Amino acid sequence: MSKARSFFRAVNLESDIEVPDRLSHYQPTTRSLPIIEAVLGRDPTLVIAAYGSGKSLAAGVGALIAINDPRSRDAVKCILPKVQRVDPEAHQRLSQRFAARGQGRAIILSGHIADLAREIGSALGAPEKLSTLERVLNWASANLPSAAHLAIVWDEFGRHLESLVAEGRSRELDFVQRLAEWAARAEAPTASLTLLSHQNLLAYAGGLNQTSRNEWRKIEGRFRTLRFVEDSRELYRLLVDRIGERRESGTPPLDSRLKGAVVQRAMEAGWFDGAADVNEVADLVEGAWPLSAGALQSLPRLAARIGQNERSLFSFVEEVDLSRPVGFEELYRGFSDAMRSDVGAGGAHKRWIETESARAKAESDVEREALAAACLLQLGTDGERRKLSRAALEVAVASRGIPLAEAASAINALIGRKLLLHRCVVDDVSVWHGIDVDVASRLAEERAKRADAFDAVAFLAERRPAPIVRATRHNIEYGTARYLCGRYLLSEEVELQAEGSAPDAAPVGPWGDVLYVLAESEVEIAKARGAALASPRERTLYVIPSRPLRVVDAALEVACLEALRADDNLLAEDPLVSVEIDELLSVARRQLDLAVHRLTSDRPTDAKWYYAGAELPVTGERPATIVASEMMGAWYPKTPLIANDQLMRQRVSKQMNTARVRLLMRMTESAKKPWMGYGRDDTSVEASVYRTVLANTGLHREGPAGLWGFAEPEKVQDPGLKLAWTTAKSFFQEPSAEPKKLSGLVAVLTGPPIGAPSGVIPVIVMAGYQAFARCVSLRSDGAYVADILGFDANRMFADPERHEVEVHEADDGTLLYLDELAYVFAHAKNDEEVEALRFAHDAFAQWWAGLPNGARRSHRLSQGAQALLRAAAEASDPAAFFLRVLPDLFGGGRRDFDAVVAVVEAARDEIDGLVEGYLDEAVRVLGEAFRIGNDNAVQGMQSWVACLDVDSLLTRNDLRLTDKAILRVRWERVIS
C-alpha cells in the first residue's frame, strides 16, 4: 500500500507550489497528463475528478512547467523522464516548453474566493485601486511580459460553488466566465484557466432553482470539460490491494466455475480499462472478492460521477463490510444519498427516482441487485445514459456469487413485469423510466407565460412575509412592544417614492417601516440606492442589496413549480413527474428562503440600510435591532411610561380587551369614588389595568378634602404622559370651527413624539373625556351617540374615522343653563359634574319617554307647550336642540337662558298637568258609566264586578277556553 499512499499523497497547491520538490513524486498516467497540458494550453478547462485522484498534483506539475524558473527546474527534470515512459508524444511537447526557458507566472487559487478581482490583482502585484475584474485583467495584459504564459489554477473550485449556493450568490459565477473568456483571448501573455473540481458545475447546483441551474449550464459550456476518471488498471490494482489487506482470512472464495464465466464476460464487456489479458482480469476478479467484479468496475466511475468526501472510492472500501459478498446493492445504498441530492440537469436524481420506484416492486434480493446494477452501470460521466447489454447486466449480477441462471431468471422476471426494459434490436437494458416528461422544458414554458404578469411583492407577502425589526432595548426601557413593519418593494417603486412622496408621508406600520428592496442587477441597485438617499418619507428605512439578489427570480420559480404541481394533466402523463417536481420545488423554496434571508437578515452581509439620506451602521456585530431602538428613541421620546406590557401594545388579548371594557364602564359610574371603587387587594385584570394606567401614573387620584377625581395635566409627573393628557384636555375643551375627528386625536397620541400604543389609547382618551369634557357632542357617522357604555366606547377605536367630537362653548352661563334644564325635566342635579350636555339630554330623554302619546298630540295645550312638543319630536341632535332651537323659540334668539328655562318649565308643567287632567276625567267617566260614587272609584268598581255570577258565565258553551281564562283572571284581579 506504500505505492498507493505515494500515488495519492495529499497536495496543497497554494503552499506546495512554493516548494517544487513536494510535487516531484508525481507518477504520470494517461489520464492525468491531459491536465498538465490544459494548464499549459489556452482553452479554459474544467477538470472533474474524484477525491484522491491526483488532479491537484498533475495541475501543480503543469504550473511548475509554466513558471519554468530555476527553483522549479530540478523538480521538472525528475518528472519528464517518467512522462516519457507513459506518453512519448506528451513528453516531447512538455520538453519543448521546458527547453524554451521563458519564465511564466502561475496564480494558485483555492476554495471560496470572496473577491476574485482583489485575489488575482494581489497575486499579480496590480495596484489596489483596480477594484473590478476587467480592470485587473486589462492591467495584466499591459504589464506582464509578452513571452510569458499566465497559468491560473483554481483548486477546490467546488468549495467556491458550494459557497455561492449557500450564500445565494449564484450569479457571481459570471465572474469566472469573464475570466475564462479573457484567458481564451489573451495574446500577450497567453493565459489558461484550469478549474479543479470533484463534480461538474451542475452537481453543485442542487440548492439552486431550475433557472439558476440553466445559467450555470451555459457557463459550464464555456469550458472544455476534462473528466479525469482514474479507472486505469493501476487504480484497479490499488483498490484490489487495499481490499486484500482488509479481507478476512476465512472469507469463502468465489466459485471457480462462476469465476471463469465472470472473467470471460467481463473481458467481452471491456471492463477494467479494456484489459485483454485473461490472467490479469482473473487476478482482479479474485483479488477484489468479496467485492463483486461488477462493483469493482463501477466504483471508480461512480465515485467520479457523484462522489463526495465521505463517499470517495477508497472511503467506500474502508467502510464496507468485507466479511460477506459486496455487490451493487451495497454500492447503490452507499451512494444513494448522493444520487438523491444530485438534482441538477443531467443529475442522478431522476435515475434514483426511477430505480427506487422499481426496487419497491422487486420480489427478491437478486431482483434488487439487478435493478441496482442496471442503475449504476447506466450512469454516464456527464449525465448521459450509457448503453448496457443484457450479457453485461447478467455478469454484473452473477459476479456477486449468484449463479448465472438465477441472475438471468431474475432479469427475465423484471423485464416481464416491465421494471426493466430490454430493447432487443440494440441490446440495451435500462430501468423503466416512464414517458420521461421533460419537466425542465415545462418549467421554462411556465416561466415565460407568467414572467410579465408576476407580482413578486404580493407573492412574497403571502408566502414569505417580510420580517419585522423589533426595537428590543427601546421596548425594555419604555415598556412597549414597538417594531418596524417589514414590506417588500420593487426597485422602481423606490424611485417613485422619492419623486412623489410628500415630506410628511406617514409609514404604513404603526411605528415605522422597513422596506426591503428587490433589486436584481447592479443598475437597479444603484438607482434604488440613490432614490433611498433622496426619499423624504418619515420613519421609513430602506434595505438595499449590496450585490444583486435574485429574490424575484427565485419567487417566480417557486410559483411556476407550484402551478406545475397543481396541473393534474401533467401529473397524469408520468407517475414520476410529481416526485421530480416535489424535489425541484423543495430546492426552489430553499433557494428562495436563502435569497430572502440575505436581503432581510438583521445582521446583514449582503445588504445596506438607509434612512434620511444616510447609510445606517447595521452590521453583523451591530444588528438592526440596535439601530431600531435608537430610531424609536429619537422618534418617540415622549412615550408614556405605563407599566403594563399587556396593554402597551398594538393588539391586546381577549381577556385584556374585556378588562378594558369594564374599566371604561367603571369610569362613567365611579370616577368620584376612591380607587374608582376597586379594592386595594383586588387582583382582577381590570383592577390591574386601573392601577397601572390611571392610579400609579397619577391620572386618577385623591384631591383636596379627600375628593377623588382625575388630575390636571400639570400634576402628572411623567413628561410623556403629561403631554398625552394635555393633548386629551385640549381636544375635549377647546372649541373648533368644525367637529374634531376622533381619528385625529388617536393619530396625535400614537404618532411622534408620544407614540402611545393602540392598546392603551381607549383608556387614556375616555379618561380624558370623563375628566375634561364639559359641553361636547359625540357623534358616530354623523348621529349623536346617546350612550357611551364601556363596550360602545371601546368599539369606537376600532374605526376612529367614523366618530367625531364637537366641543361647544362651556362658559358658566351655558353650563348653568344645561343643569337647570336637567332639573326642569327630571329634577336631577349634576352633582358628579359629568358632561353637561349629555346630562341634560339624559334628563330630557327620561321625561320624554314617560310622556303619553295622547299628550304629545293634544290640542288643549298653549302655543308654548305645543311648540316645545314639536321641537322635541323633531330633535335629533341634543346640541342643536338645547343650544340653538330652544333659545330661538323661547329666548327671542338671544342667549337669555333664564328666560328660556322659565318658559320651558312652564310648558313642562302645563304638559304634565294635562296628563293629570286626563286621569281625573277618566275616573269621572267610569263613575257615571257604572253609577258609582266618586268618593272611592276603585271600591265602587269592585262592588259592581262582585255582582257578576262568574261561575255561571264559565259554564256557557258560546265562550272559548281563552275567553273563560281571561274572564277568570280579570275578575279575580278586580275583586282582590
mmCIF file of N, CA, C and O in Angstrom, residues 11-53:
data_model
loop_
_atom_site.group_PDB
_atom_site.id
_atom_site.type_symbol
_atom_site.label_atom_id
_atom_site.label_comp_id
_atom_site.label_asym_id
_atom_site.label_seq_id
_atom_site.Cartn_x
_atom_site.Cartn_y
_atom_site.Cartn_z
ATOM 1 N N VAL A 11 -2.041 16.904 -1.657
ATOM 2 C CA VAL A 11 -1.285 18.059 -2.121
ATOM 3 C C VAL A 11 -2.067 19.316 -1.792
ATOM 4 O O VAL A 11 -3.281 19.374 -2.012
ATOM 5 N N ASN A 12 -1.376 20.312 -1.260
ATOM 6 C CA ASN A 12 -1.949 21.635 -1.048
ATOM 7 C C ASN A 12 -1.253 22.577 -2.011
ATOM 8 O O ASN A 12 -0.132 23.016 -1.771
ATOM 9 N N LEU A 13 -1.903 22.872 -3.117
ATOM 10 C CA LEU A 13 -1.245 23.614 -4.187
ATOM 11 C C LEU A 13 -0.762 24.987 -3.736
ATOM 12 O O LEU A 13 0.307 25.446 -4.151
ATOM 13 N N GLU A 14 -1.561 25.660 -2.918
ATOM 14 C CA GLU A 14 -1.208 27.026 -2.525
ATOM 15 C C GLU A 14 0.147 27.082 -1.837
ATOM 16 O O GLU A 14 0.928 28.013 -2.045
ATOM 17 N N SER A 15 0.445 26.091 -1.022
ATOM 18 C CA SER A 15 1.728 26.086 -0.312
ATOM 19 C C SER A 15 2.784 25.253 -1.029
ATOM 20 O O SER A 15 3.962 25.615 -1.056
ATOM 21 N N ASP A 16 2.393 24.141 -1.655
ATOM 22 C CA ASP A 16 3.373 23.245 -2.261
ATOM 23 C C ASP A 16 3.986 23.825 -3.526
ATOM 24 O O ASP A 16 5.093 23.439 -3.911
ATOM 25 N N ILE A 17 3.303 24.733 -4.205
ATOM 26 C CA ILE A 17 3.867 25.311 -5.425
ATOM 27 C C ILE A 17 5.116 26.116 -5.113
ATOM 28 O O ILE A 17 5.982 26.315 -5.975
ATOM 29 N N GLU A 18 5.238 26.592 -3.873
ATOM 30 C CA GLU A 18 6.419 27.341 -3.457
ATOM 31 C C GLU A 18 7.586 26.422 -3.136
ATOM 32 O O GLU A 18 8.721 26.878 -3.017
ATOM 33 N N VAL A 19 7.307 25.142 -2.978
ATOM 34 C CA VAL A 19 8.357 24.142 -2.703
ATOM 35 C C VAL A 19 8.231 23.058 -3.767
ATOM 36 O O VAL A 19 7.577 22.034 -3.561
ATOM 37 N N PRO A 20 8.824 23.244 -4.937
ATOM 38 C CA PRO A 20 8.607 22.326 -6.062
ATOM 39 C C PRO A 20 8.913 20.866 -5.759
ATOM 40 O O PRO A 20 8.284 19.977 -6.340
ATOM 41 N N ASP A 21 9.852 20.601 -4.871
ATOM 42 C CA ASP A 21 10.186 19.208 -4.579
ATOM 43 C C ASP A 21 8.996 18.434 -4.025
ATOM 44 O O ASP A 21 8.956 17.198 -4.121
ATOM 45 N N ARG A 22 8.037 19.112 -3.428
ATOM 46 C CA ARG A 22 6.858 18.424 -2.892
ATOM 47 C C ARG A 22 5.981 17.837 -3.987
ATOM 48 O O ARG A 22 5.092 17.025 -3.712
ATOM 49 N N LEU A 23 6.219 18.267 -5.225
ATOM 50 C CA LEU A 23 5.433 17.760 -6.346
ATOM 51 C C LEU A 23 6.206 16.764 -7.201
ATOM 52 O O LEU A 23 5.665 16.207 -8.157
ATOM 53 N N SER A 24 7.442 16.549 -6.856
ATOM 54 C CA SER A 24 8.290 15.716 -7.706
ATOM 55 C C SER A 24 7.933 14.232 -7.626
ATOM 56 O O SER A 24 8.418 13.439 -8.440
ATOM 57 N N HIS A 25 7.114 13.810 -6.682
ATOM 58 C CA HIS A 25 6.739 12.402 -6.585
ATOM 59 C C HIS A 25 5.658 12.031 -7.588
ATOM 60 O O HIS A 25 5.183 10.893 -7.613
ATOM 61 N N TYR A 26 5.270 12.954 -8.427
ATOM 62 C CA TYR A 26 4.197 12.718 -9.395
ATOM 63 C C TYR A 26 4.503 11.509 -10.273
ATOM 64 O O TYR A 26 5.601 11.381 -10.826
ATOM 65 N N GLN A 27 3.482 10.628 -10.388
ATOM 66 C CA GLN A 27 3.586 9.456 -11.253
ATOM 67 C C GLN A 27 2.616 9.653 -12.422
ATOM 68 O O GLN A 27 1.409 9.577 -12.258
ATOM 69 N N PRO A 28 3.132 9.927 -13.613
ATOM 70 C CA PRO A 28 2.242 10.207 -14.740
ATOM 71 C C PRO A 28 1.391 8.999 -15.117
ATOM 72 O O PRO A 28 1.824 7.859 -14.988
ATOM 73 N N THR A 29 0.164 9.283 -15.545
ATOM 74 C CA THR A 29 -0.712 8.270 -16.132
ATOM 75 C C THR A 29 -1.336 8.878 -17.377
ATOM 76 O O THR A 29 -1.317 10.097 -17.575
ATOM 77 N N THR A 30 -1.879 7.997 -18.208
ATOM 78 C CA THR A 30 -2.519 8.510 -19.422
ATOM 79 C C THR A 30 -3.721 9.381 -19.098
ATOM 80 O O THR A 30 -4.145 10.191 -19.922
ATOM 81 N N ARG A 31 -4.300 9.213 -17.916
ATOM 82 C CA ARG A 31 -5.459 10.008 -17.529
ATOM 83 C C ARG A 31 -5.057 11.391 -17.001
ATOM 84 O O ARG A 31 -5.806 12.349 -17.135
ATOM 85 N N SER A 32 -3.904 11.485 -16.375
ATOM 86 C CA SER A 32 -3.534 12.740 -15.712
ATOM 87 C C SER A 32 -2.724 13.677 -16.604
ATOM 88 O O SER A 32 -2.700 14.887 -16.362
ATOM 89 N N LEU A 33 -2.054 13.167 -17.642
ATOM 90 C CA LEU A 33 -1.227 14.027 -18.488
ATOM 91 C C LEU A 33 -2.033 15.129 -19.180
ATOM 92 O O LEU A 33 -1.534 16.256 -19.323
ATOM 93 N N PRO A 34 -3.282 14.881 -19.600
ATOM 94 C CA PRO A 34 -4.041 15.981 -20.214
ATOM 95 C C PRO A 34 -4.253 17.164 -19.278
ATOM 96 O O PRO A 34 -4.451 18.298 -19.748
ATOM 97 N N ILE A 35 -4.233 16.933 -17.974
ATOM 98 C CA ILE A 35 -4.385 18.059 -17.042
ATOM 99 C C ILE A 35 -3.171 18.969 -17.127
ATOM 100 O O ILE A 35 -3.301 20.212 -17.128
ATOM 101 N N ILE A 36 -1.979 18.382 -17.208
ATOM 102 C CA ILE A 36 -0.758 19.190 -17.322
ATOM 103 C C ILE A 36 -0.821 20.036 -18.587
ATOM 104 O O ILE A 36 -0.525 21.237 -18.575
ATOM 105 N N GLU A 37 -1.245 19.428 -19.676
ATOM 106 C CA GLU A 37 -1.283 20.160 -20.934
ATOM 107 C C GLU A 37 -2.384 21.217 -20.927
ATOM 108 O O GLU A 37 -2.262 22.242 -21.609
ATOM 109 N N ALA A 38 -3.459 20.978 -20.183
ATOM 110 C CA ALA A 38 -4.500 22.000 -20.067
ATOM 111 C C ALA A 38 -3.972 23.242 -19.366
ATOM 112 O O ALA A 38 -4.289 24.375 -19.753
ATOM 113 N N VAL A 39 -3.149 23.059 -18.346
ATOM 114 C CA VAL A 39 -2.571 24.201 -17.629
ATOM 115 C C VAL A 39 -1.643 24.986 -18.542
ATOM 116 O O VAL A 39 -1.544 26.217 -18.447
ATOM 117 N N LEU A 40 -0.978 24.300 -19.463
ATOM 118 C CA LEU A 40 -0.057 24.962 -20.379
ATOM 119 C C LEU A 40 -0.735 25.437 -21.654
ATOM 120 O O LEU A 40 -0.112 26.140 -22.455
ATOM 121 N N GLY A 41 -1.993 25.050 -21.858
ATOM 122 C CA GLY A 41 -2.710 25.430 -23.069
ATOM 123 C C GLY A 41 -3.415 26.757 -22.927
ATOM 124 O O GLY A 41 -3.072 27.590 -22.087
ATOM 125 N N ARG A 42 -4.464 26.945 -23.745
ATOM 126 C CA ARG A 42 -5.176 28.221 -23.739
ATOM 127 C C ARG A 42 -6.675 28.054 -23.570
ATOM 128 O O ARG A 42 -7.377 29.031 -23.349
ATOM 129 N N ASP A 43 -7.157 26.839 -23.686
ATOM 130 C CA ASP A 43 -8.596 26.622 -23.548
ATOM 131 C C ASP A 43 -8.974 26.612 -22.069
ATOM 132 O O ASP A 43 -8.360 25.874 -21.282
ATOM 133 N N PRO A 44 -9.970 27.380 -21.668
ATOM 134 C CA PRO A 44 -10.479 27.253 -20.295
ATOM 135 C C PRO A 44 -10.952 25.825 -20.058
ATOM 136 O O PRO A 44 -11.724 25.287 -20.860
ATOM 137 N N THR A 45 -10.506 25.228 -18.994
ATOM 138 C CA THR A 45 -10.737 23.801 -18.779
ATOM 139 C C THR A 45 -11.295 23.551 -17.393
ATOM 140 O O THR A 45 -10.809 24.115 -16.404
ATOM 141 N N LEU A 46 -12.313 22.709 -17.349
ATOM 142 C CA LEU A 46 -12.877 22.243 -16.082
ATOM 143 C C LEU A 46 -12.463 20.786 -15.910
ATOM 144 O O LEU A 46 -12.879 19.915 -16.676
ATOM 145 N N VAL A 47 -11.627 20.531 -14.923
ATOM 146 C CA VAL A 47 -11.151 19.179 -14.639
ATOM 147 C C VAL A 47 -12.028 18.592 -13.541
ATOM 148 O O VAL A 47 -12.154 19.169 -12.457
ATOM 149 N N ILE A 48 -12.634 17.467 -13.833
ATOM 150 C CA ILE A 48 -13.526 16.815 -12.885
ATOM 151 C C ILE A 48 -12.908 15.480 -12.496
ATOM 152 O O ILE A 48 -12.633 14.639 -13.361
ATOM 153 N N ALA A 49 -12.679 15.296 -11.229
ATOM 154 C CA ALA A 49 -12.093 14.043 -10.754
ATOM 155 C C ALA A 49 -12.475 13.837 -9.309
ATOM 156 O O ALA A 49 -12.765 14.788 -8.571
ATOM 157 N N ALA A 50 -12.467 12.594 -8.888
ATOM 158 C CA ALA A 50 -12.817 12.267 -7.513
ATOM 159 C C ALA A 50 -11.709 12.680 -6.567
ATOM 160 O O ALA A 50 -10.571 12.970 -6.969
ATOM 161 N N TYR A 51 -12.018 12.681 -5.286
ATOM 162 C CA TYR A 51 -11.026 12.960 -4.264
ATOM 163 C C TYR A 51 -9.903 11.928 -4.360
ATOM 164 O O TYR A 51 -10.143 10.737 -4.589
ATOM 165 N N GLY A 52 -8.684 12.401 -4.172
ATOM 166 C CA GLY A 52 -7.545 11.489 -4.141
ATOM 167 C C GLY A 52 -7.126 10.969 -5.493
ATOM 168 O O GLY A 52 -6.342 10.023 -5.573
ATOM 169 N N SER A 53 -7.627 11.576 -6.576
ATOM 170 C CA SER A 53 -7.290 11.069 -7.906
ATOM 171 C C SER A 53 -5.980 11.626 -8.430
ATOM 172 O O SER A 53 -5.465 11.143 -9.434
#
